[in-house]
Coordinates of C-alpha atoms and ligand atoms in Angstrom, one line a residue:
M5 CA 97.4 2.1 -100.2
F6 CA 100.4 4.1 -101.5
D7 CA 103.9 3.8 -100.3
R8 CA 104.7 7.5 -100.5
P9 CA 102.9 10.8 -100.9
L10 CA 102.5 11.7 -104.5
K11 CA 103.5 15.0 -106.1
I12 CA 100.5 16.2 -108.2
L13 CA 100.1 19.2 -110.3
V14 CA 96.5 20.0 -111.3
V15 CA 96.3 22.3 -114.3
S16 CA 93.0 24.0 -115.2
S17 CA 91.9 27.1 -117.0
E18 CA 89.6 28.0 -114.1
V19 CA 89.7 27.3 -110.4
V20 CA 87.4 28.3 -107.6
P21 CA 87.8 30.8 -105.8
F22 CA 89.9 32.6 -108.5
A23 CA 87.9 32.3 -111.6
K24 CA 84.8 30.4 -112.6
T25 CA 82.5 29.9 -115.5
G26 CA 81.3 26.4 -114.8
G27 CA 81.6 23.1 -113.0
L28 CA 85.3 22.7 -114.0
A29 CA 86.3 25.5 -111.7
D30 CA 84.5 23.8 -108.8
V31 CA 86.3 20.6 -109.4
A32 CA 89.7 22.2 -109.9
G33 CA 89.2 24.1 -106.7
S34 CA 87.9 21.3 -104.5
L35 CA 89.6 18.1 -105.7
P36 CA 93.1 19.4 -104.7
K37 CA 91.8 20.0 -101.1
A38 CA 90.8 16.3 -100.8
L39 CA 94.0 15.1 -102.5
A40 CA 96.1 17.1 -100.0
V41 CA 94.8 14.8 -97.2
V42 CA 93.4 11.5 -98.5
G43 CA 95.4 8.3 -99.0
N44 CA 98.6 7.2 -97.3
D45 CA 97.1 7.1 -93.8
N46 CA 95.8 10.6 -94.3
M47 CA 99.3 12.0 -94.6
G48 CA 98.1 13.5 -97.8
N49 CA 100.0 14.4 -101.0
D50 CA 102.0 17.4 -102.3
V51 CA 99.3 19.0 -104.5
R52 CA 99.7 22.2 -106.4
V53 CA 97.6 24.0 -108.9
A54 CA 98.4 26.0 -112.0
M55 CA 96.0 28.4 -113.9
P56 CA 96.2 31.5 -116.0
R57 CA 96.1 34.8 -114.1
Y58 CA 93.1 36.6 -115.6
Q59 CA 92.6 40.3 -115.2
Q60 CA 90.0 39.8 -112.4
I61 CA 92.4 37.9 -110.2
E62 CA 93.9 40.2 -107.7
S63 CA 95.7 37.8 -105.3
G64 CA 99.1 36.4 -105.8
T65 CA 102.6 37.5 -105.0
Y66 CA 105.4 37.7 -107.5
R67 CA 107.4 34.5 -107.6
M68 CA 109.5 34.6 -110.8
D69 CA 109.5 35.4 -114.5
F70 CA 111.2 33.7 -117.4
P71 CA 111.1 33.5 -121.2
V72 CA 108.9 30.9 -122.8
P73 CA 109.9 29.5 -126.2
F74 CA 106.9 30.2 -128.3
K75 CA 106.2 30.8 -132.0
N76 CA 109.9 31.2 -132.9
R77 CA 110.3 33.9 -130.2
N78 CA 110.4 34.2 -126.5
E79 CA 107.3 35.4 -124.6
T80 CA 107.7 36.3 -120.9
A81 CA 105.7 34.4 -118.3
I82 CA 105.3 35.9 -114.9
I83 CA 104.5 33.5 -112.1
R84 CA 102.5 34.7 -109.1
E85 CA 101.8 32.5 -106.2
S86 CA 98.6 32.3 -104.3
S87 CA 97.0 29.5 -102.3
I88 CA 94.0 27.5 -101.5
E89 CA 93.5 26.6 -97.8
S90 CA 92.3 23.1 -97.2
Q91 CA 90.5 22.3 -94.0
Y92 CA 89.6 18.7 -94.5
Q93 CA 88.8 15.9 -92.1
G94 CA 90.4 18.0 -89.3
V95 CA 93.7 18.5 -91.2
H96 CA 94.8 21.9 -92.4
K97 CA 96.9 22.2 -95.6
T98 CA 98.0 25.1 -97.8
I99 CA 97.9 24.3 -101.5
P100 CA 100.1 26.5 -103.7
V101 CA 98.4 28.0 -106.7
Y102 CA 100.7 29.2 -109.5
L103 CA 99.1 32.0 -111.5
V104 CA 100.6 32.3 -115.0
D105 CA 100.6 35.9 -115.9
N106 CA 101.1 37.6 -119.3
H107 CA 99.7 41.0 -119.9
H108 CA 99.0 40.5 -123.6
Y109 CA 97.2 37.1 -123.3
F110 CA 95.3 37.3 -120.0
Y111 CA 94.5 41.0 -119.3
R112 CA 91.2 41.0 -121.0
D113 CA 87.6 41.5 -120.1
R114 CA 86.5 37.9 -120.4
M115 CA 88.2 34.7 -119.7
Y116 CA 87.5 33.0 -123.0
M117 CA 86.1 33.4 -126.6
Y118 CA 88.9 35.3 -128.2
D119 CA 90.2 34.8 -131.7
D120 CA 93.7 33.9 -130.5
E121 CA 92.4 31.3 -128.0
A122 CA 94.8 28.6 -129.3
E123 CA 97.8 30.9 -128.8
R124 CA 96.7 32.0 -125.3
F125 CA 96.4 28.4 -124.0
T126 CA 99.4 27.1 -125.9
F127 CA 101.4 29.8 -124.2
F128 CA 99.8 28.8 -120.8
C129 CA 100.7 25.2 -121.2
R130 CA 104.3 25.8 -122.2
A131 CA 104.7 28.3 -119.4
V132 CA 103.5 25.7 -116.9
L133 CA 106.0 23.2 -118.1
E134 CA 108.9 25.7 -118.2
M135 CA 108.1 26.7 -114.7
L136 CA 108.6 23.3 -113.1
P137 CA 112.4 23.0 -113.1
K138 CA 112.6 26.6 -112.0
L139 CA 110.5 25.7 -109.0
D140 CA 112.8 22.7 -108.6
W141 CA 109.6 20.6 -108.3
Q142 CA 109.1 17.5 -110.4
P143 CA 105.5 16.2 -110.2
D144 CA 104.8 12.5 -110.5
V145 CA 101.6 13.3 -112.3
I146 CA 100.2 16.3 -114.1
H147 CA 96.5 16.3 -114.1
C148 CA 95.2 18.2 -117.1
N149 CA 91.6 19.3 -117.5
D150 CA 89.7 20.0 -120.7
W151 CA 91.0 21.2 -124.0
Q152 CA 92.8 24.3 -122.6
S153 CA 95.4 22.0 -121.0
G154 CA 95.3 19.3 -123.8
P155 CA 98.7 20.4 -125.2
I156 CA 100.6 19.5 -122.0
P157 CA 100.5 15.7 -122.6
L158 CA 101.4 16.4 -126.2
F159 CA 104.4 18.6 -125.3
L160 CA 105.7 16.1 -122.8
K161 CA 105.8 13.5 -125.6
T162 CA 107.3 15.9 -128.1
H163 CA 109.3 19.0 -127.1
Y164 CA 110.2 17.7 -123.7
R165 CA 110.5 14.0 -124.5
Q166 CA 114.3 13.7 -124.3
D167 CA 114.7 15.9 -121.2
P168 CA 115.3 13.8 -118.1
F169 CA 113.6 16.3 -115.9
Y170 CA 110.3 15.8 -117.8
N171 CA 110.3 12.3 -119.1
R172 CA 109.3 10.7 -115.8
I173 CA 106.2 12.8 -115.5
A174 CA 102.9 10.9 -116.1
T175 CA 99.7 12.6 -117.3
V176 CA 96.0 12.3 -116.7
F177 CA 93.6 14.1 -119.0
T178 CA 90.1 14.7 -117.7
V179 CA 87.2 15.4 -120.1
H180 CA 84.8 17.6 -118.2
N181 CA 82.7 18.3 -121.3
L182 CA 83.5 16.8 -124.7
Q183 CA 81.5 19.4 -126.5
Y184 CA 84.1 22.1 -126.0
Q185 CA 87.1 20.8 -128.0
G186 CA 89.4 23.6 -129.0
N187 CA 89.6 22.9 -132.7
Y188 CA 91.6 25.3 -134.8
P189 CA 92.9 25.6 -138.4
K190 CA 96.0 23.6 -139.4
E191 CA 98.2 26.7 -139.1
V192 CA 97.9 26.3 -135.3
L193 CA 100.6 23.6 -135.6
Q194 CA 103.1 26.5 -135.9
V195 CA 101.8 27.9 -132.6
L196 CA 102.3 24.5 -131.1
G197 CA 105.8 24.4 -132.5
L198 CA 105.1 21.2 -134.4
G199 CA 105.6 20.1 -138.0
D200 CA 103.0 19.1 -140.6
E201 CA 103.5 15.4 -139.7
F202 CA 101.3 16.1 -136.7
Y203 CA 98.4 16.9 -139.1
H204 CA 97.5 13.2 -139.2
P205 CA 94.4 11.3 -137.9
E206 CA 96.6 9.3 -135.5
R207 CA 97.9 12.5 -134.0
L208 CA 96.2 15.9 -133.9
E209 CA 94.1 16.1 -137.1
F210 CA 90.4 16.2 -136.4
Y211 CA 87.9 16.6 -139.3
G212 CA 90.1 19.2 -141.0
S213 CA 91.2 20.9 -137.8
V214 CA 93.9 20.6 -135.2
S215 CA 92.1 19.7 -131.9
F216 CA 93.5 20.5 -128.5
M217 CA 91.0 18.1 -126.9
K218 CA 92.3 15.4 -129.2
A219 CA 95.9 16.2 -128.1
G220 CA 94.9 15.4 -124.5
I221 CA 93.0 12.3 -125.4
V222 CA 95.8 10.9 -127.7
Y223 CA 98.8 11.8 -125.6
A224 CA 97.8 11.4 -122.0
D225 CA 98.8 8.3 -120.2
V226 CA 95.3 7.8 -118.9
I227 CA 92.0 9.6 -119.6
N228 CA 89.0 10.0 -117.5
T229 CA 85.7 11.7 -117.5
V230 CA 83.5 12.8 -114.6
S231 CA 81.1 9.9 -114.3
R232 CA 81.0 6.2 -115.4
T233 CA 77.9 6.7 -117.5
Y234 CA 79.3 9.6 -119.4
A235 CA 82.5 7.6 -120.0
A236 CA 80.4 5.0 -121.6
E237 CA 78.1 7.5 -123.5
I238 CA 81.0 9.3 -125.2
Q239 CA 82.2 6.1 -126.8
R240 CA 79.0 6.1 -128.8
P241 CA 78.2 8.3 -131.8
E242 CA 75.2 10.1 -130.2
L243 CA 77.2 11.8 -127.4
G244 CA 80.7 11.1 -128.8
E245 CA 81.0 14.5 -130.5
R246 CA 82.9 12.8 -133.3
M247 CA 85.6 11.7 -130.8
D248 CA 83.8 8.4 -130.1
G249 CA 86.0 6.3 -132.4
L250 CA 89.1 7.7 -130.8
L251 CA 87.7 7.1 -127.4
R252 CA 86.8 3.6 -128.2
K253 CA 90.3 3.0 -129.3
R254 CA 91.6 4.2 -125.9
S255 CA 88.7 2.6 -124.0
K256 CA 91.0 0.5 -121.8
D257 CA 92.7 3.7 -120.6
L258 CA 89.4 5.5 -120.1
Y259 CA 87.9 5.8 -116.7
G260 CA 84.9 7.5 -115.0
I261 CA 85.1 9.2 -111.6
V262 CA 82.1 11.1 -110.4
N263 CA 82.8 14.5 -109.0
G264 CA 82.2 15.4 -105.4
I265 CA 81.4 18.7 -103.8
N266 CA 83.0 20.5 -100.9
Y267 CA 80.9 19.5 -97.9
H268 CA 82.3 22.4 -95.9
E269 CA 81.5 25.1 -98.4
F270 CA 78.1 23.6 -99.2
N271 CA 76.7 23.0 -95.8
P272 CA 73.2 24.3 -95.0
K273 CA 74.1 24.2 -91.3
T274 CA 76.8 26.8 -91.6
D275 CA 76.2 28.5 -94.9
N276 CA 76.0 32.2 -94.1
R277 CA 74.5 33.1 -97.5
I278 CA 71.2 31.6 -96.7
H279 CA 68.4 33.0 -94.5
R280 CA 68.1 30.3 -91.9
N281 CA 70.6 27.5 -91.3
Y282 CA 69.3 23.9 -90.9
D283 CA 70.4 20.3 -91.0
S284 CA 68.8 17.0 -91.5
A285 CA 67.5 17.0 -87.9
N286 CA 65.4 20.2 -88.4
V287 CA 64.4 20.3 -92.1
T288 CA 61.3 22.3 -91.2
H289 CA 63.6 25.4 -91.1
K290 CA 64.0 25.0 -94.8
K291 CA 60.5 26.6 -95.2
E292 CA 61.9 29.9 -93.8
N293 CA 64.4 29.9 -96.6
K294 CA 61.6 29.3 -99.1
F295 CA 59.6 32.3 -97.7
A296 CA 62.7 34.5 -97.8
L297 CA 63.5 33.4 -101.4
Q298 CA 59.9 34.1 -102.5
K299 CA 60.2 37.6 -101.0
E300 CA 63.6 38.2 -102.6
L301 CA 62.3 37.2 -106.0
G302 CA 59.1 39.2 -105.7
L303 CA 56.8 36.1 -105.6
P304 CA 53.8 35.7 -103.3
V305 CA 54.9 34.2 -100.0
R306 CA 53.0 30.9 -99.9
D307 CA 53.7 27.4 -98.7
I308 CA 53.5 25.7 -102.1
P309 CA 56.0 23.6 -104.0
L310 CA 58.9 25.8 -105.2
I311 CA 61.0 24.3 -108.1
G312 CA 64.5 25.7 -108.6
L313 CA 66.7 25.8 -111.7
I314 CA 70.3 27.1 -111.7
S315 CA 72.1 26.6 -115.0
R316 CA 74.2 27.9 -117.8
L317 CA 71.5 28.6 -120.4
V318 CA 72.8 26.5 -123.3
D319 CA 71.3 23.7 -125.4
Q320 CA 73.0 21.0 -123.3
K321 CA 70.7 21.7 -120.3
G322 CA 67.5 20.6 -121.9
L323 CA 65.7 23.9 -121.4
D324 CA 63.6 23.4 -124.6
L325 CA 61.8 20.7 -122.7
I326 CA 60.7 23.3 -120.1
A327 CA 59.4 25.5 -122.9
E328 CA 57.5 22.5 -124.2
I329 CA 55.6 21.9 -120.9
V330 CA 55.4 25.4 -119.6
D331 CA 51.6 25.7 -119.9
Q332 CA 51.0 22.4 -118.1
L333 CA 53.6 23.2 -115.5
M334 CA 52.2 26.7 -114.8
S335 CA 48.7 25.4 -114.4
E336 CA 49.9 23.6 -111.3
D337 CA 49.9 25.5 -108.0
I338 CA 53.7 25.8 -107.9
Q339 CA 56.4 28.5 -108.2
F340 CA 59.5 28.3 -110.3
A341 CA 62.8 30.1 -109.5
V342 CA 65.3 30.4 -112.3
L343 CA 68.9 31.6 -112.1
G344 CA 71.0 31.4 -115.2
S345 CA 73.0 33.1 -117.9
G346 CA 74.1 32.2 -121.4
D347 CA 72.4 32.1 -124.8
K348 CA 70.2 35.0 -125.6
Y349 CA 67.6 32.6 -127.0
Y350 CA 67.1 31.0 -123.6
E351 CA 67.3 34.3 -121.7
D352 CA 64.5 35.6 -123.9
M353 CA 62.5 32.4 -123.4
F354 CA 62.6 32.7 -119.7
E355 CA 61.8 36.4 -119.8
R356 CA 58.7 35.6 -121.8
I357 CA 57.6 32.9 -119.4
R358 CA 58.1 35.4 -116.5
S359 CA 56.0 38.0 -118.2
R360 CA 53.2 35.5 -118.8
F361 CA 53.4 34.1 -115.2
P362 CA 54.7 36.9 -113.0
E363 CA 53.1 35.4 -109.9
K364 CA 54.7 32.0 -110.5
M365 CA 58.1 32.6 -111.8
G366 CA 61.1 34.3 -110.3
L367 CA 63.9 35.0 -112.7
Y368 CA 67.5 36.3 -112.3
L369 CA 69.6 36.5 -115.5
G370 CA 73.3 36.6 -114.7
F371 CA 75.8 34.9 -112.4
N372 CA 75.0 35.1 -108.7
A373 CA 76.7 32.8 -106.3
I374 CA 74.7 34.1 -103.3
L375 CA 71.3 33.8 -104.9
A376 CA 72.4 30.3 -106.1
Q377 CA 72.7 29.2 -102.5
R378 CA 69.4 30.7 -101.6
I379 CA 67.7 28.8 -104.4
Y380 CA 69.4 25.6 -103.3
A381 CA 68.2 26.1 -99.8
G382 CA 64.8 27.6 -100.4
S383 CA 63.5 25.3 -103.2
D384 CA 61.7 22.0 -102.7
M385 CA 62.7 20.5 -106.0
F386 CA 65.6 21.1 -108.4
L387 CA 65.3 20.7 -112.1
M388 CA 68.0 19.3 -114.4
P389 CA 66.5 17.9 -117.6
S390 CA 69.9 17.9 -119.4
R391 CA 70.2 16.6 -122.9
F392 CA 73.6 15.3 -121.7
E393 CA 75.5 15.9 -118.4
P394 CA 79.1 14.7 -117.9
C395 CA 78.6 14.8 -114.1
G396 CA 76.5 17.8 -112.9
L397 CA 77.1 19.5 -109.6
G398 CA 73.7 21.1 -109.3
Q399 CA 72.0 17.9 -108.3
L400 CA 74.7 17.1 -105.7
I401 CA 74.4 20.6 -104.1
S402 CA 70.7 20.4 -104.1
L403 CA 70.7 17.0 -102.4
R404 CA 73.0 18.4 -99.7
Y405 CA 70.4 21.1 -99.1
G406 CA 67.5 18.7 -99.0
T407 CA 66.2 19.9 -102.3
I408 CA 65.0 16.9 -104.3
P409 CA 66.4 16.6 -107.9
I410 CA 64.2 16.0 -110.9
V411 CA 66.6 15.0 -113.6
R412 CA 67.0 13.3 -117.0
F413 CA 68.9 10.1 -116.4
T414 CA 72.0 10.8 -118.4
G415 CA 75.7 10.9 -117.6
G416 CA 76.5 11.8 -114.0
L417 CA 72.8 12.4 -113.3
A418 CA 72.1 8.7 -113.9
D419 CA 75.0 7.8 -111.6
T420 CA 73.9 10.0 -108.7
V421 CA 70.1 10.2 -108.7
N422 CA 67.8 7.2 -108.3
E423 CA 64.0 7.3 -108.8
Y424 CA 62.2 7.4 -105.4
N425 CA 60.2 4.3 -104.8
P426 CA 57.3 5.0 -102.3
E427 CA 56.9 1.3 -101.5
T428 CA 60.4 0.8 -100.3
S429 CA 61.3 4.4 -99.6
S430 CA 64.5 3.9 -101.6
G431 CA 65.9 6.5 -104.0
N432 CA 66.8 10.2 -103.7
G433 CA 64.9 11.9 -106.5
F434 CA 62.8 11.6 -109.7
G435 CA 63.9 11.2 -113.3
F436 CA 63.2 10.2 -116.8
S437 CA 65.1 8.7 -119.7
D438 CA 63.5 9.6 -123.0
Y439 CA 64.2 13.2 -124.0
S440 CA 60.7 14.4 -124.1
G441 CA 58.6 17.1 -122.4
R442 CA 55.9 14.6 -121.6
E443 CA 58.4 12.4 -119.7
L444 CA 59.8 15.4 -117.9
F445 CA 56.3 16.5 -116.9
N446 CA 55.4 13.0 -115.6
A447 CA 58.5 13.1 -113.4
I448 CA 57.6 16.5 -112.0
K449 CA 54.1 15.2 -111.4
R450 CA 55.4 12.2 -109.4
A451 CA 57.4 14.6 -107.3
L452 CA 54.5 16.9 -106.7
R453 CA 52.2 14.1 -105.8
L454 CA 54.5 12.8 -103.1
Y455 CA 55.1 16.3 -101.8
R456 CA 51.3 17.0 -101.6
E457 CA 49.9 13.6 -100.7
Q458 CA 52.6 12.1 -98.5
P459 CA 54.2 14.9 -96.6
G460 CA 55.7 12.5 -94.1
Q461 CA 57.4 10.5 -96.8
W462 CA 58.6 13.7 -98.5
E463 CA 60.2 14.8 -95.3
T464 CA 62.0 11.4 -95.0
L465 CA 63.1 11.7 -98.6
V466 CA 64.5 15.2 -97.8
R467 CA 66.3 14.0 -94.7
N468 CA 67.8 11.0 -96.5
A469 CA 69.0 13.2 -99.3
M470 CA 70.8 15.4 -96.9
E471 CA 72.5 12.5 -95.3
L472 CA 74.0 11.1 -98.5
D473 CA 77.7 11.5 -99.0
F474 CA 78.8 13.1 -102.3
S475 CA 81.9 14.7 -100.7
W476 CA 85.3 14.5 -102.4
A477 CA 86.7 12.0 -99.9
R478 CA 85.6 8.9 -101.9
S479 CA 86.3 10.4 -105.4
G480 CA 89.7 11.8 -104.1
V481 CA 90.8 8.2 -103.4
E482 CA 89.7 7.1 -106.8
Y483 CA 91.7 9.9 -108.4
L484 CA 94.8 8.8 -106.4
Q485 CA 94.3 5.3 -107.9
L486 CA 94.0 6.8 -111.3
Y487 CA 97.3 8.7 -110.8
Q488 CA 99.0 5.5 -109.8
Q489 CA 97.5 3.9 -113.0
A490 CA 98.9 6.7 -115.1
M491 CA 102.3 6.3 -113.5
S492 CA 102.5 2.6 -114.3
A493 CA 101.2 3.2 -117.8
H494 CA 103.9 5.8 -118.3
L495 CA 106.6 3.6 -116.9
S496 CA 105.7 0.7 -119.2
L497 CA 105.6 3.1 -122.2
Q498 CA 109.1 4.3 -121.3
K499 CA 110.3 0.7 -121.1
I500 CA 109.0 0.1 -124.6
A501 CA 110.6 3.3 -125.8
Ligands
LIG3 P1 78.3 23.0 -116.0 O1 79.7 22.8 -115.5 O2 77.9 22.3 -117.2 O3 77.9 24.5 -116.0 P2 77.5 21.8 -113.4 O4 76.2 21.4 -112.9 O5 78.6 20.8 -113.4 O6 77.3 22.4 -114.9 O7 78.1 23.0 -112.6 C1 77.5 24.3 -112.6 C2 77.9 25.0 -111.4 O8 77.7 26.4 -111.6 C3 77.0 24.7 -110.2 O9 77.8 24.9 -109.0 C4 75.9 25.8 -110.3 O10 75.3 26.1 -109.0 C5 76.7 27.0 -110.8 N1 76.0 27.9 -111.6 C6 75.5 27.8 -112.9 N2 74.9 28.9 -113.3 C7 75.0 29.8 -112.3 C8 74.6 31.2 -112.1 N3 73.9 31.8 -113.1 N4 74.8 31.8 -111.0 C9 75.5 31.1 -110.0 N5 75.9 29.9 -110.1 C10 75.7 29.2 -111.2

């Protein structure tokens, strides 16, 4: 497919296992593992990762430090090196991870949500670029993710444009969630080291702000998002978050590649976080996980349908639909296990539901990766009624654990979940399109009916779900093609220039 291995730098503000607040970290931690081995007769590629070194990250050995030109002064970046081990399709690779360290910017309690966010991530982006010649490593492609790395394509086409070390590097910008845009007042141009001429609708100006997300979208050689449906949806006003016009303008360079999950990490056969291991040949063991989960959550131990939900508690996730149907839902003989953290509004909402239905609802507010696995393994059904969903990982993990997703057909949920058809036994879950509590409840009812009335068919559905392949192998190859695309786009742009 490719005549030589590629040199790829993946840049992300969060990467599993170092730091995670959402799906971006899972992608940034697992895509490189696949890229390290796929393509080119499985010779793999030279993949490296760069991220900030937050306070909580302990690993990493000192590699170098250097001054970064920044805001008319120099700010020191320290680079520590750690690694991700990739055990993929029988091949072992070590992927270097460069941790960009600066005491002032990154030694803080949280990862995000500070007043000087623009400064922190501008510094990060410049430090990543300054590091490359010092490593004596010139990537073919820099793969940037979300607004925090949006300035990298911008800098390559401005500050570093004339420098022969940099001007051959192509860029890919992936939108994981268009809602988080990194928009700041005009004065941020000084932080970026750019003049007022960049405060222009064709460049960085965005409804009276300077937008880091827009920087990525305008200046990257190609853009993609994490499912085909979301790539189409964000070109329309409803989900375009005011970037739809810009995205339509770049639509020929805009691709959709659905995320995968790491099938070694998420494997019910070997997962040591769950009570009893199982695979598609012995799905009945799943029940023991259900009983253990009920015990852990203080619910009565009974063989009734258990519905799981693991989510950031934010408007995006469609949680108001659950509030809408809670009385109907709780009048069913079911249990509901919820794990999440986020907006106080939703935390309170779930607390209230739990206090009304303590026998039916198990609730853990907070981030808990172990409990998450136990819910994926122990539930029968998994709820994702999202208002919008760029890709969604929850439904992919739940399928892998034989837990049947009930989703709203939007974004990546529409690309990965199909309605089960009892006549033909096709499909892997249940879903609805209109954003309404009634539709959600109908979808849950269809799932409950099959579970209760056709246990044989339910078991087949569970087995089929577990045998689907949403691993990174396929999407990894698609990313390699995207990198190639970015390289040719970059080359033709250089020829024009
Ligand atoms: P998003 O990136 O919008 O948060 P995704 O479905 O793409 O949504 O990814 C969410 C990931 O985070 C999944 O792996 C999910 O299991 C995990 N997750 C979400 N909330 C929690 C939590 N409170 N505790 C543990 N894991 C969580």
